[in-house]
Amino acid sequence: MGKKVISTNKKAFHEYHIFDKYNAGMVLTGTEIKSIRKGAVNLKDSFVKIFDNEAFLYNCHISLYEQGNRYNHEEKRTRKLLLNKKEIEKMLGKIKKDGYAIVPIELFLENGWAKLEIALAKGKKLYDKREDLAKKAQTRDIQRAVKNK
């Protein structure tokens, strides 16, 4: 069936240098997965924390399901992520030793299961952000010049 991307966190690529990436399952309720399938998800300000050797996703906004009645979910509730113990220990070591952060990159459906791609990342300085914007502008200008010739 393949992979269907539902939501990407574009802000993460602007704010952080991305290093190691991991795929994590999510513990969801029935109305949450229905809202995800409709694409009503925002990863913009979300982040991942590790607590008691378990990873949790905070501040991820999944909109209410329209047909969900009293069993509807909370929009910004904390959701548990499903990762291997070795992956969590590796991430925890990098966070403590090197000062990395864990950021959600992309939410996608794989064979009907909702998965979250998370990454170890380090925050960019302001001059790094300006450099990236300048490079993007240059490549855009080059592409435009090549297209017009």
Short mmCIF file of N, CA, C and O in Angstrom, two decimals:
data_model
loop_
_atom_site.label_atom_id
_atom_site.label_comp_id
_atom_site.label_asym_id
_atom_site.label_seq_id
_atom_site.Cartn_x
_atom_site.Cartn_y
_atom_site.Cartn_z
N MET A 1 0.82 -1.19 0.00
CA MET A 1 0.00 0.00 0.00
C MET A 1 0.87 1.25 0.00
O MET A 1 0.60 2.20 -0.70
N GLY A 2 1.92 1.28 0.79
CA GLY A 2 2.86 2.39 0.76
C GLY A 2 2.67 3.42 1.84
O GLY A 2 1.97 3.21 2.82
N LYS A 3 3.29 4.56 1.60
CA LYS A 3 3.36 5.63 2.59
C LYS A 3 2.60 6.84 2.06
O LYS A 3 2.84 7.30 0.95
N LYS A 4 1.67 7.36 2.86
CA LYS A 4 0.91 8.56 2.51
C LYS A 4 1.19 9.64 3.55
O LYS A 4 0.82 9.50 4.71
N VAL A 5 1.85 10.70 3.13
CA VAL A 5 2.22 11.79 4.05
C VAL A 5 0.99 12.62 4.37
O VAL A 5 0.27 13.07 3.49
N ILE A 6 0.74 12.80 5.66
CA ILE A 6 -0.41 13.57 6.13
C ILE A 6 -0.01 15.01 6.47
O ILE A 6 -0.65 15.95 6.07
N SER A 7 1.09 15.15 7.23
CA SER A 7 1.51 16.48 7.66
C SER A 7 3.03 16.51 7.82
O SER A 7 3.63 15.53 8.27
N THR A 8 3.64 17.63 7.44
CA THR A 8 5.08 17.81 7.66
C THR A 8 5.30 19.05 8.51
O THR A 8 4.51 19.98 8.49
N ASN A 9 6.40 19.03 9.23
CA ASN A 9 6.76 20.14 10.11
C ASN A 9 7.85 20.96 9.42
O ASN A 9 9.03 20.74 9.62
N LYS A 10 7.45 21.90 8.57
CA LYS A 10 8.41 22.70 7.82
C LYS A 10 9.22 23.61 8.74
O LYS A 10 10.36 23.94 8.44
N LYS A 11 8.62 24.01 9.83
CA LYS A 11 9.30 24.89 10.78
C LYS A 11 10.54 24.21 11.39
O LYS A 11 11.54 24.86 11.67
N ALA A 12 10.48 22.89 11.54
CA ALA A 12 11.60 22.15 12.12
C ALA A 12 12.84 22.26 11.25
O ALA A 12 13.96 22.40 11.77
N PHE A 13 12.67 22.21 9.93
CA PHE A 13 13.82 22.32 9.04
C PHE A 13 14.42 23.72 9.05
O PHE A 13 15.60 23.90 8.79
N HIS A 14 13.60 24.72 9.35
CA HIS A 14 14.09 26.09 9.43
C HIS A 14 14.78 26.36 10.77
O HIS A 14 15.77 27.09 10.81
N GLU A 15 14.26 25.78 11.84
CA GLU A 15 14.76 26.08 13.18
C GLU A 15 15.91 25.18 13.64
O GLU A 15 16.64 25.55 14.56
N TYR A 16 16.06 23.98 13.04
CA TYR A 16 17.01 22.99 13.56
C TYR A 16 17.88 22.40 12.45
O TYR A 16 17.47 22.33 11.29
N HIS A 17 19.07 21.93 12.85
CA HIS A 17 19.89 21.06 12.02
C HIS A 17 19.41 19.64 12.33
O HIS A 17 19.46 19.20 13.48
N ILE A 18 18.97 18.91 11.32
CA ILE A 18 18.41 17.57 11.51
C ILE A 18 19.50 16.52 11.36
O ILE A 18 20.30 16.56 10.42
N PHE A 19 19.55 15.55 12.31
CA PHE A 19 20.55 14.50 12.27
C PHE A 19 19.89 13.13 12.09
O PHE A 19 19.44 12.83 11.01
N ASP A 20 19.82 12.31 13.11
CA ASP A 20 19.27 10.96 13.01
C ASP A 20 17.75 11.00 12.97
O ASP A 20 17.12 11.73 13.74
N LYS A 21 17.16 10.15 12.10
CA LYS A 21 15.70 10.08 12.00
C LYS A 21 15.22 8.71 12.43
O LYS A 21 15.89 7.70 12.20
N TYR A 22 14.05 8.68 13.07
CA TYR A 22 13.43 7.44 13.54
C TYR A 22 11.95 7.46 13.19
O TYR A 22 11.33 8.51 13.18
N ASN A 23 11.39 6.28 12.94
CA ASN A 23 9.94 6.15 12.75
C ASN A 23 9.34 5.59 14.03
O ASN A 23 9.83 4.59 14.56
N ALA A 24 8.28 6.23 14.51
CA ALA A 24 7.63 5.80 15.74
C ALA A 24 6.14 5.62 15.50
O ALA A 24 5.52 6.42 14.79
N GLY A 25 5.57 4.58 16.09
CA GLY A 25 4.12 4.42 16.08
C GLY A 25 3.52 5.34 17.12
O GLY A 25 4.23 5.91 17.95
N MET A 26 2.21 5.49 17.09
CA MET A 26 1.54 6.37 18.04
C MET A 26 0.37 5.64 18.68
O MET A 26 -0.30 4.85 18.01
N VAL A 27 0.11 5.91 19.96
CA VAL A 27 -1.06 5.37 20.64
C VAL A 27 -2.17 6.40 20.47
O VAL A 27 -2.07 7.51 20.97
N LEU A 28 -3.21 6.02 19.72
CA LEU A 28 -4.29 6.95 19.38
C LEU A 28 -5.65 6.37 19.75
O LEU A 28 -5.80 5.16 19.89
N THR A 29 -6.64 7.25 19.85
CA THR A 29 -8.02 6.81 20.05
C THR A 29 -8.69 6.74 18.68
O THR A 29 -8.13 7.19 17.67
N GLY A 30 -9.90 6.23 18.63
CA GLY A 30 -10.61 6.05 17.37
C GLY A 30 -10.88 7.33 16.62
O GLY A 30 -10.71 7.41 15.40
N THR A 31 -11.30 8.39 17.32
CA THR A 31 -11.61 9.64 16.63
C THR A 31 -10.33 10.34 16.17
O THR A 31 -10.35 11.08 15.19
N GLU A 32 -9.21 10.10 16.87
CA GLU A 32 -7.94 10.72 16.46
C GLU A 32 -7.48 10.17 15.11
O GLU A 32 -7.09 10.94 14.23
N ILE A 33 -7.53 8.87 14.94
CA ILE A 33 -7.06 8.28 13.68
C ILE A 33 -7.97 8.71 12.53
O ILE A 33 -7.51 8.93 11.41
N LYS A 34 -9.26 8.89 12.80
CA LYS A 34 -10.17 9.36 11.76
C LYS A 34 -9.84 10.79 11.35
O LYS A 34 -9.88 11.13 10.16
N SER A 35 -9.52 11.63 12.31
CA SER A 35 -9.12 13.00 12.00
C SER A 35 -7.80 13.03 11.25
O SER A 35 -7.61 13.84 10.34
N ILE A 36 -6.88 12.14 11.62
CA ILE A 36 -5.59 12.07 10.93
C ILE A 36 -5.80 11.67 9.48
O ILE A 36 -5.19 12.24 8.57
N ARG A 37 -6.66 10.70 9.24
CA ARG A 37 -6.92 10.27 7.86
C ARG A 37 -7.53 11.39 7.02
O ARG A 37 -7.34 11.43 5.82
N LYS A 38 -8.26 12.30 7.67
CA LYS A 38 -8.81 13.46 6.96
C LYS A 38 -7.75 14.54 6.75
O LYS A 38 -7.96 15.47 5.99
N GLY A 39 -6.63 14.44 7.46
CA GLY A 39 -5.54 15.41 7.31
C GLY A 39 -5.65 16.60 8.25
O GLY A 39 -5.01 17.63 8.02
N ALA A 40 -6.40 16.48 9.31
CA ALA A 40 -6.61 17.59 10.24
C ALA A 40 -5.58 17.55 11.37
O ALA A 40 -5.92 17.39 12.54
N VAL A 41 -4.30 17.70 11.00
CA VAL A 41 -3.19 17.60 11.97
C VAL A 41 -2.25 18.77 11.78
O VAL A 41 -2.01 19.21 10.66
N ASN A 42 -1.70 19.29 12.89
CA ASN A 42 -0.71 20.35 12.83
C ASN A 42 0.45 19.99 13.76
O ASN A 42 0.27 19.87 14.96
N LEU A 43 1.64 19.83 13.19
CA LEU A 43 2.84 19.49 13.97
C LEU A 43 3.70 20.70 14.30
O LEU A 43 4.77 20.54 14.85
N LYS A 44 3.24 21.89 13.97
CA LYS A 44 4.07 23.09 14.00
C LYS A 44 4.81 23.32 15.33
O LYS A 44 6.02 23.48 15.34
N ASP A 45 4.13 23.33 16.43
CA ASP A 45 4.78 23.64 17.72
C ASP A 45 4.97 22.41 18.60
O ASP A 45 5.19 22.52 19.80
N SER A 46 4.89 21.23 18.02
CA SER A 46 4.97 20.01 18.82
C SER A 46 6.42 19.62 19.08
O SER A 46 7.34 20.01 18.36
N PHE A 47 6.62 18.84 20.14
CA PHE A 47 7.95 18.36 20.51
C PHE A 47 7.82 17.02 21.21
O PHE A 47 6.73 16.62 21.62
N VAL A 48 8.95 16.32 21.35
CA VAL A 48 8.98 15.00 21.97
C VAL A 48 9.85 15.06 23.21
O VAL A 48 10.94 15.64 23.18
N LYS A 49 9.38 14.45 24.29
CA LYS A 49 10.16 14.31 25.52
C LYS A 49 10.20 12.85 25.91
O LYS A 49 9.24 12.11 25.68
N ILE A 50 11.29 12.46 26.57
CA ILE A 50 11.41 11.09 27.07
C ILE A 50 11.28 11.14 28.58
O ILE A 50 11.98 11.90 29.25
N PHE A 51 10.35 10.32 29.09
CA PHE A 51 10.07 10.27 30.52
C PHE A 51 9.93 8.80 30.92
O PHE A 51 9.13 8.08 30.31
N ASP A 52 10.68 8.33 31.89
CA ASP A 52 10.66 6.94 32.34
C ASP A 52 10.88 5.96 31.18
O ASP A 52 10.16 4.97 31.03
N ASN A 53 11.87 6.24 30.34
CA ASN A 53 12.21 5.41 29.17
C ASN A 53 11.03 5.21 28.22
O ASN A 53 10.92 4.19 27.57
N GLU A 54 10.13 6.19 28.15
CA GLU A 54 9.03 6.19 27.20
C GLU A 54 8.99 7.56 26.54
O GLU A 54 9.19 8.57 27.19
N ALA A 55 8.73 7.57 25.24
CA ALA A 55 8.68 8.83 24.50
C ALA A 55 7.24 9.31 24.38
O ALA A 55 6.33 8.52 24.15
N PHE A 56 7.06 10.62 24.55
CA PHE A 56 5.73 11.22 24.48
C PHE A 56 5.77 12.42 23.55
O PHE A 56 6.72 13.19 23.54
N LEU A 57 4.69 12.58 22.78
CA LEU A 57 4.53 13.71 21.88
C LEU A 57 3.65 14.75 22.55
O LEU A 57 2.52 14.46 22.94
N TYR A 58 4.17 15.96 22.67
CA TYR A 58 3.45 17.05 23.32
C TYR A 58 3.04 18.10 22.28
O TYR A 58 3.74 18.32 21.30
N ASN A 59 1.91 18.75 22.54
CA ASN A 59 1.48 19.94 21.80
C ASN A 59 1.16 19.69 20.33
O ASN A 59 1.16 20.62 19.54
N CYS A 60 0.88 18.47 19.95
CA CYS A 60 0.48 18.16 18.58
C CYS A 60 -1.04 18.35 18.48
O CYS A 60 -1.78 17.76 19.25
N HIS A 61 -1.47 19.17 17.54
CA HIS A 61 -2.89 19.49 17.41
C HIS A 61 -3.54 18.56 16.39
O HIS A 61 -3.24 18.62 15.20
N ILE A 62 -4.43 17.70 16.87
CA ILE A 62 -5.27 16.87 16.00
C ILE A 62 -6.70 17.36 16.20
O ILE A 62 -7.24 17.26 17.31
N SER A 63 -7.29 17.90 15.14
CA SER A 63 -8.62 18.50 15.25
C SER A 63 -9.67 17.48 15.66
O SER A 63 -9.52 16.28 15.41
N LEU A 64 -10.76 17.99 16.24
CA LEU A 64 -11.86 17.12 16.64
C LEU A 64 -12.49 16.49 15.40
O LEU A 64 -12.57 17.11 14.34
N TYR A 65 -12.95 15.25 15.55
CA TYR A 65 -13.63 14.56 14.47
C TYR A 65 -15.08 15.02 14.45
O TYR A 65 -15.76 15.00 15.47
N GLU A 66 -15.55 15.46 13.28
CA GLU A 66 -16.88 16.07 13.19
C GLU A 66 -18.00 15.14 13.62
O GLU A 66 -18.94 15.54 14.27
N GLN A 67 -17.92 13.86 13.23
CA GLN A 67 -18.98 12.91 13.58
C GLN A 67 -18.77 12.29 14.96
O GLN A 67 -19.61 11.51 15.42
N GLY A 68 -17.66 12.62 15.61
CA GLY A 68 -17.41 12.08 16.96
C GLY A 68 -18.30 12.78 17.96
O GLY A 68 -18.32 14.00 18.05
N ASN A 69 -19.03 12.02 18.75
CA ASN A 69 -19.94 12.65 19.71
C ASN A 69 -19.22 12.83 21.04
O ASN A 69 -18.14 13.38 21.08
N ARG A 70 -19.75 12.35 22.10
CA ARG A 70 -19.15 12.55 23.42
C ARG A 70 -17.83 11.80 23.58
O ARG A 70 -17.09 12.03 24.52
N TYR A 71 -17.54 10.89 22.66
CA TYR A 71 -16.29 10.12 22.73
C TYR A 71 -15.15 10.81 22.00
O TYR A 71 -14.10 10.22 21.79
N ASN A 72 -15.35 12.04 21.59
CA ASN A 72 -14.30 12.78 20.89
C ASN A 72 -13.09 13.01 21.79
O ASN A 72 -13.21 13.03 23.02
N HIS A 73 -11.94 13.20 21.19
CA HIS A 73 -10.68 13.32 21.93
C HIS A 73 -10.36 14.78 22.24
O HIS A 73 -10.94 15.70 21.69
N GLU A 74 -9.37 14.96 23.13
CA GLU A 74 -8.82 16.27 23.42
C GLU A 74 -7.88 16.63 22.28
O GLU A 74 -7.10 15.79 21.84
N GLU A 75 -7.89 17.86 21.82
CA GLU A 75 -7.11 18.22 20.63
C GLU A 75 -5.60 18.21 20.85
O GLU A 75 -4.85 17.79 19.99
N LYS A 76 -5.12 18.67 22.00
CA LYS A 76 -3.68 18.77 22.23
C LYS A 76 -3.21 17.87 23.36
O LYS A 76 -2.29 18.21 24.09
N ARG A 77 -3.79 16.69 23.47
CA ARG A 77 -3.40 15.80 24.56
C ARG A 77 -2.02 15.20 24.30
O ARG A 77 -1.54 15.18 23.17
N THR A 78 -1.38 14.72 25.35
CA THR A 78 -0.08 14.07 25.24
C THR A 78 -0.29 12.67 24.71
O THR A 78 -1.12 11.92 25.20
N ARG A 79 0.49 12.30 23.68
CA ARG A 79 0.36 10.99 23.06
C ARG A 79 1.65 10.21 23.20
O ARG A 79 2.73 10.74 22.99
N LYS A 80 1.51 8.93 23.53
CA LYS A 80 2.67 8.07 23.70
C LYS A 80 3.18 7.61 22.33
O LYS A 80 2.39 7.28 21.45
N LEU A 81 4.50 7.58 22.19
CA LEU A 81 5.12 7.09 20.96
C LEU A 81 5.68 5.70 21.21
O LEU A 81 6.19 5.40 22.29
N LEU A 82 5.60 4.86 20.19
CA LEU A 82 6.05 3.48 20.30
C LEU A 82 7.40 3.34 19.62
O LEU A 82 7.50 3.42 18.39
N LEU A 83 8.44 3.16 20.43
CA LEU A 83 9.82 3.01 19.94
C LEU A 83 10.48 1.84 20.63
O LEU A 83 10.07 1.43 21.73
N ASN A 84 11.54 1.31 20.02
CA ASN A 84 12.32 0.25 20.66
C ASN A 84 13.11 0.82 21.83
O ASN A 84 13.48 2.00 21.82
N LYS A 85 13.41 -0.02 22.80
CA LYS A 85 14.15 0.40 23.97
C LYS A 85 15.54 0.93 23.59
O LYS A 85 16.00 1.93 24.11
N LYS A 86 16.18 0.25 22.62
CA LYS A 86 17.52 0.67 22.19
C LYS A 86 17.48 2.05 21.54
O LYS A 86 18.38 2.87 21.74
N GLU A 87 16.44 2.31 20.74
CA GLU A 87 16.31 3.62 20.10
C GLU A 87 16.13 4.72 21.15
O GLU A 87 16.76 5.78 21.06
N ILE A 88 15.30 4.45 22.15
CA ILE A 88 15.06 5.44 23.19
C ILE A 88 16.34 5.70 23.99
O ILE A 88 16.69 6.85 24.27
N GLU A 89 17.08 4.64 24.33
CA GLU A 89 18.33 4.81 25.08
C GLU A 89 19.35 5.60 24.27
O GLU A 89 20.07 6.45 24.81
N LYS A 90 19.43 5.33 22.97
CA LYS A 90 20.37 6.05 22.11
C LYS A 90 20.02 7.53 22.06
O LYS A 90 20.89 8.39 22.19
N MET A 91 18.72 7.84 21.91
CA MET A 91 18.29 9.23 21.87
C MET A 91 18.54 9.92 23.20
O MET A 91 19.01 11.06 23.24
N LEU A 92 18.25 9.23 24.29
CA LEU A 92 18.43 9.80 25.62
C LEU A 92 19.90 10.14 25.87
O LEU A 92 20.22 11.19 26.42
N GLY A 93 20.80 9.24 25.44
CA GLY A 93 22.23 9.50 25.57
C GLY A 93 22.67 10.73 24.80
O GLY A 93 23.43 11.57 25.31
N LYS A 94 22.19 10.88 23.58
CA LYS A 94 22.56 12.04 22.76
C LYS A 94 22.00 13.33 23.35
O LYS A 94 22.64 14.38 23.29
N ILE A 95 20.78 13.25 23.91
CA ILE A 95 20.17 14.45 24.50
C ILE A 95 20.99 14.92 25.70
O ILE A 95 21.31 16.11 25.82
N LYS A 96 21.36 13.98 26.57
CA LYS A 96 22.10 14.34 27.78
C LYS A 96 23.53 14.76 27.47
O LYS A 96 24.04 15.71 28.05
N LYS A 97 24.19 14.04 26.56
CA LYS A 97 25.60 14.28 26.29
C LYS A 97 25.82 15.48 25.37
O LYS A 97 26.64 16.35 25.66
N ASP A 98 25.10 15.53 24.26
CA ASP A 98 25.39 16.51 23.23
C ASP A 98 24.38 17.65 23.13
O ASP A 98 24.53 18.54 22.30
N GLY A 99 23.32 17.61 23.94
CA GLY A 99 22.35 18.70 23.93
C GLY A 99 21.43 18.72 22.73
O GLY A 99 21.04 19.79 22.27
N TYR A 100 21.07 17.56 22.24
CA TYR A 100 20.13 17.48 21.12
C TYR A 100 18.70 17.64 21.62
O TYR A 100 18.42 17.50 22.81
N ALA A 101 17.79 17.90 20.69
CA ALA A 101 16.35 17.93 20.97
C ALA A 101 15.70 16.91 20.04
O ALA A 101 16.27 16.57 19.00
N ILE A 102 14.53 16.43 20.40
CA ILE A 102 13.80 15.51 19.53
C ILE A 102 12.62 16.26 18.95
O ILE A 102 11.78 16.78 19.68
N VAL A 103 12.57 16.34 17.62
CA VAL A 103 11.53 17.10 16.93
C VAL A 103 10.75 16.19 15.98
O VAL A 103 11.34 15.38 15.29
N PRO A 104 9.43 16.32 15.95
CA PRO A 104 8.65 15.59 14.94
C PRO A 104 8.84 16.23 13.58
O PRO A 104 8.80 17.45 13.45
N ILE A 105 9.06 15.39 12.57
CA ILE A 105 9.32 15.88 11.23
C ILE A 105 8.09 15.68 10.33
O ILE A 105 7.69 16.59 9.62
N GLU A 106 7.50 14.48 10.41
CA GLU A 106 6.45 14.14 9.45
C GLU A 106 5.50 13.12 10.06
O GLU A 106 5.93 12.20 10.74
N LEU A 107 4.21 13.30 9.80
CA LEU A 107 3.20 12.33 10.20
C LEU A 107 2.68 11.68 8.93
O LEU A 107 2.33 12.37 7.98
N PHE A 108 2.68 10.34 8.89
CA PHE A 108 2.25 9.65 7.69
C PHE A 108 1.51 8.38 8.04
O PHE A 108 1.56 7.90 9.17
N LEU A 109 0.78 7.86 7.06
CA LEU A 109 0.07 6.59 7.19
C LEU A 109 0.85 5.55 6.41
O LEU A 109 1.17 5.77 5.25
N GLU A 110 1.15 4.42 7.05
CA GLU A 110 1.85 3.33 6.39
C GLU A 110 1.06 2.05 6.62
O GLU A 110 0.93 1.59 7.76
N ASN A 111 0.49 1.52 5.55
CA ASN A 111 -0.37 0.34 5.61
C ASN A 111 -1.51 0.52 6.61
O ASN A 111 -1.87 -0.40 7.35
N GLY A 112 -2.06 1.72 6.69
CA GLY A 112 -3.19 2.00 7.57
C GLY A 112 -2.81 2.41 8.98
O GLY A 112 -3.67 2.80 9.75
N TRP A 113 -1.53 2.33 9.32
CA TRP A 113 -1.07 2.70 10.66
C TRP A 113 -0.48 4.10 10.64
O TRP A 113 0.29 4.45 9.76
N ALA A 114 -0.83 4.91 11.65
CA ALA A 114 -0.27 6.26 11.75
C ALA A 114 1.13 6.17 12.34
O ALA A 114 1.34 5.55 13.39
N LYS A 115 2.09 6.75 11.65
CA LYS A 115 3.48 6.75 12.11
C LYS A 115 3.97 8.20 12.16
O LYS A 115 3.51 9.05 11.41
N LEU A 116 4.94 8.43 13.02
CA LEU A 116 5.52 9.75 13.17
C LEU A 116 7.02 9.63 12.95
O LEU A 116 7.67 8.81 13.59
N GLU A 117 7.55 10.44 12.05
CA GLU A 117 8.99 10.46 11.85
C GLU A 117 9.54 11.54 12.77
O GLU A 117 9.16 12.71 12.67
N ILE A 118 10.43 11.13 13.68
CA ILE A 118 11.05 12.08 14.61
C ILE A 118 12.54 12.13 14.32
O ILE A 118 13.10 11.20 13.73
N ALA A 119 13.19 13.20 14.73
CA ALA A 119 14.61 13.35 14.45
C ALA A 119 15.32 13.99 15.62
O ALA A 119 14.74 14.80 16.35
N LEU A 120 16.58 13.59 15.78
CA LEU A 120 17.46 14.28 16.72
C LEU A 120 17.94 15.54 16.02
O LEU A 120 18.38 15.49 14.87
N ALA A 121 17.83 16.67 16.69
CA ALA A 121 18.15 17.93 16.05
C ALA A 121 18.84 18.88 17.02
O ALA A 121 18.69 18.75 18.24
N LYS A 122 19.61 19.81 16.46
CA LYS A 122 20.23 20.88 17.23
C LYS A 122 19.73 22.20 16.68
O LYS A 122 19.59 22.36 15.48
N GLY A 123 19.46 23.14 17.57
CA GLY A 123 18.94 24.44 17.15
C GLY A 123 19.93 25.22 16.30
O GLY A 123 21.13 25.20 16.56
N LYS A 124 19.41 25.92 15.30
CA LYS A 124 20.24 26.75 14.43
C LYS A 124 20.41 28.13 15.06
O LYS A 124 19.53 28.63 15.75
N LYS A 125 21.53 28.73 14.78
CA LYS A 125 21.75 30.12 15.15
C LYS A 125 21.12 31.01 14.08
O LYS A 125 20.79 30.56 12.99
N LEU A 126 20.97 32.28 14.37
CA LEU A 126 20.32 33.21 13.45
C LEU A 126 21.07 33.31 12.12
O LEU A 126 20.47 33.33 11.06
N TYR A 127 22.42 33.30 12.18
CA TYR A 127 23.19 33.42 10.94
C TYR A 127 23.05 32.17 10.07
O TYR A 127 23.11 32.25 8.85
N ASP A 128 22.83 31.00 10.71
CA ASP A 128 22.59 29.78 9.93
C ASP A 128 21.28 29.88 9.17
O ASP A 128 21.18 29.45 8.02
N LYS A 129 20.25 30.43 9.82
CA LYS A 129 18.95 30.58 9.18
C LYS A 129 19.05 31.52 7.98
O LYS A 129 18.50 31.25 6.92
N ARG A 130 19.81 32.61 8.15
CA ARG A 130 19.99 33.57 7.05
C ARG A 130 20.74 32.92 5.89
O ARG A 130 20.41 33.16 4.74
N GLU A 131 21.75 32.12 6.22
CA GLU A 131 22.52 31.41 5.19
C GLU A 131 21.61 30.50 4.37
O GLU A 131 21.69 30.46 3.14
N ASP A 132 20.77 29.73 5.06
CA ASP A 132 19.86 28.81 4.37
C ASP A 132 18.89 29.56 3.46
O ASP A 132 18.63 29.12 2.33
N LEU A 133 18.36 30.67 3.94
CA LEU A 133 17.45 31.46 3.12
C LEU A 133 18.16 32.00 1.88
O LEU A 133 17.59 32.02 0.78
N ALA A 134 19.41 32.45 2.04
CA ALA A 134 20.17 32.97 0.91
C ALA A 134 20.44 31.87 -0.11
O ALA A 134 20.32 32.09 -1.33
N LYS A 135 20.79 30.65 0.36
CA LYS A 135 21.03 29.53 -0.55
C LYS A 135 19.76 29.16 -1.32
O LYS A 135 19.82 28.91 -2.53
N LYS A 136 18.63 29.14 -0.63
CA LYS A 136 17.37 28.83 -1.29
C LYS A 136 17.05 29.87 -2.37
O LYS A 136 16.60 29.53 -3.46
N ALA A 137 17.28 31.14 -2.05
CA ALA A 137 17.02 32.21 -3.01
C ALA A 137 17.92 32.07 -4.24
O ALA A 137 17.48 32.25 -5.38
N GLN A 138 19.20 31.72 -4.02
CA GLN A 138 20.13 31.53 -5.13
C GLN A 138 19.70 30.39 -6.03
O GLN A 138 19.68 30.53 -7.26
N THR A 139 19.35 29.25 -5.43
CA THR A 139 18.94 28.10 -6.25
C THR A 139 17.65 28.41 -7.01
O THR A 139 17.49 28.00 -8.15
N ARG A 140 16.74 29.16 -6.39
CA ARG A 140 15.50 29.55 -7.05
C ARG A 140 15.81 30.44 -8.26
O ARG A 140 15.24 30.27 -9.34
N ASP A 141 16.74 31.40 -8.08
CA ASP A 141 17.12 32.29 -9.19
C ASP A 141 17.78 31.51 -10.33
O ASP A 141 17.51 31.76 -11.50
N ILE A 142 18.63 30.55 -9.98
CA ILE A 142 19.30 29.72 -11.00
C ILE A 142 18.26 28.90 -11.76
O ILE A 142 18.29 28.82 -12.98
N GLN A 143 17.32 28.28 -11.04
CA GLN A 143 16.27 27.49 -11.70
C GLN A 143 15.43 28.35 -12.63
O GLN A 143 15.07 27.94 -13.73
N ARG A 144 15.12 29.57 -12.19
CA ARG A 144 14.33 30.49 -13.00
C ARG A 144 15.08 30.88 -14.27
O ARG A 144 14.52 30.94 -15.36
N ALA A 145 16.42 31.14 -14.13
CA ALA A 145 17.23 31.52 -15.29
C ALA A 145 17.34 30.39 -16.28
O ALA A 145 17.26 30.60 -17.50
N VAL A 146 17.51 29.15 -15.79
CA VAL A 146 17.61 27.98 -16.66
C VAL A 146 16.29 27.74 -17.38
O VAL A 146 16.26 27.41 -18.57
N LYS A 147 15.20 27.94 -16.70
CA LYS A 147 13.87 27.72 -17.28
C LYS A 147 13.57 28.72 -18.39
O LYS A 147 12.95 28.39 -19.40
N ASN A 148 14.00 29.97 -18.21
CA ASN A 148 13.72 31.03 -19.18
C ASN A 148 14.60 30.94 -20.43
O ASN A 148 14.27 31.52 -21.45
N LYS A 149 15.73 30.25 -20.35
CA LYS A 149 16.63 30.15 -21.52
C LYS A 149 16.19 29.14 -22.49
O LYS A 149 15.46 28.37 -22.59
#
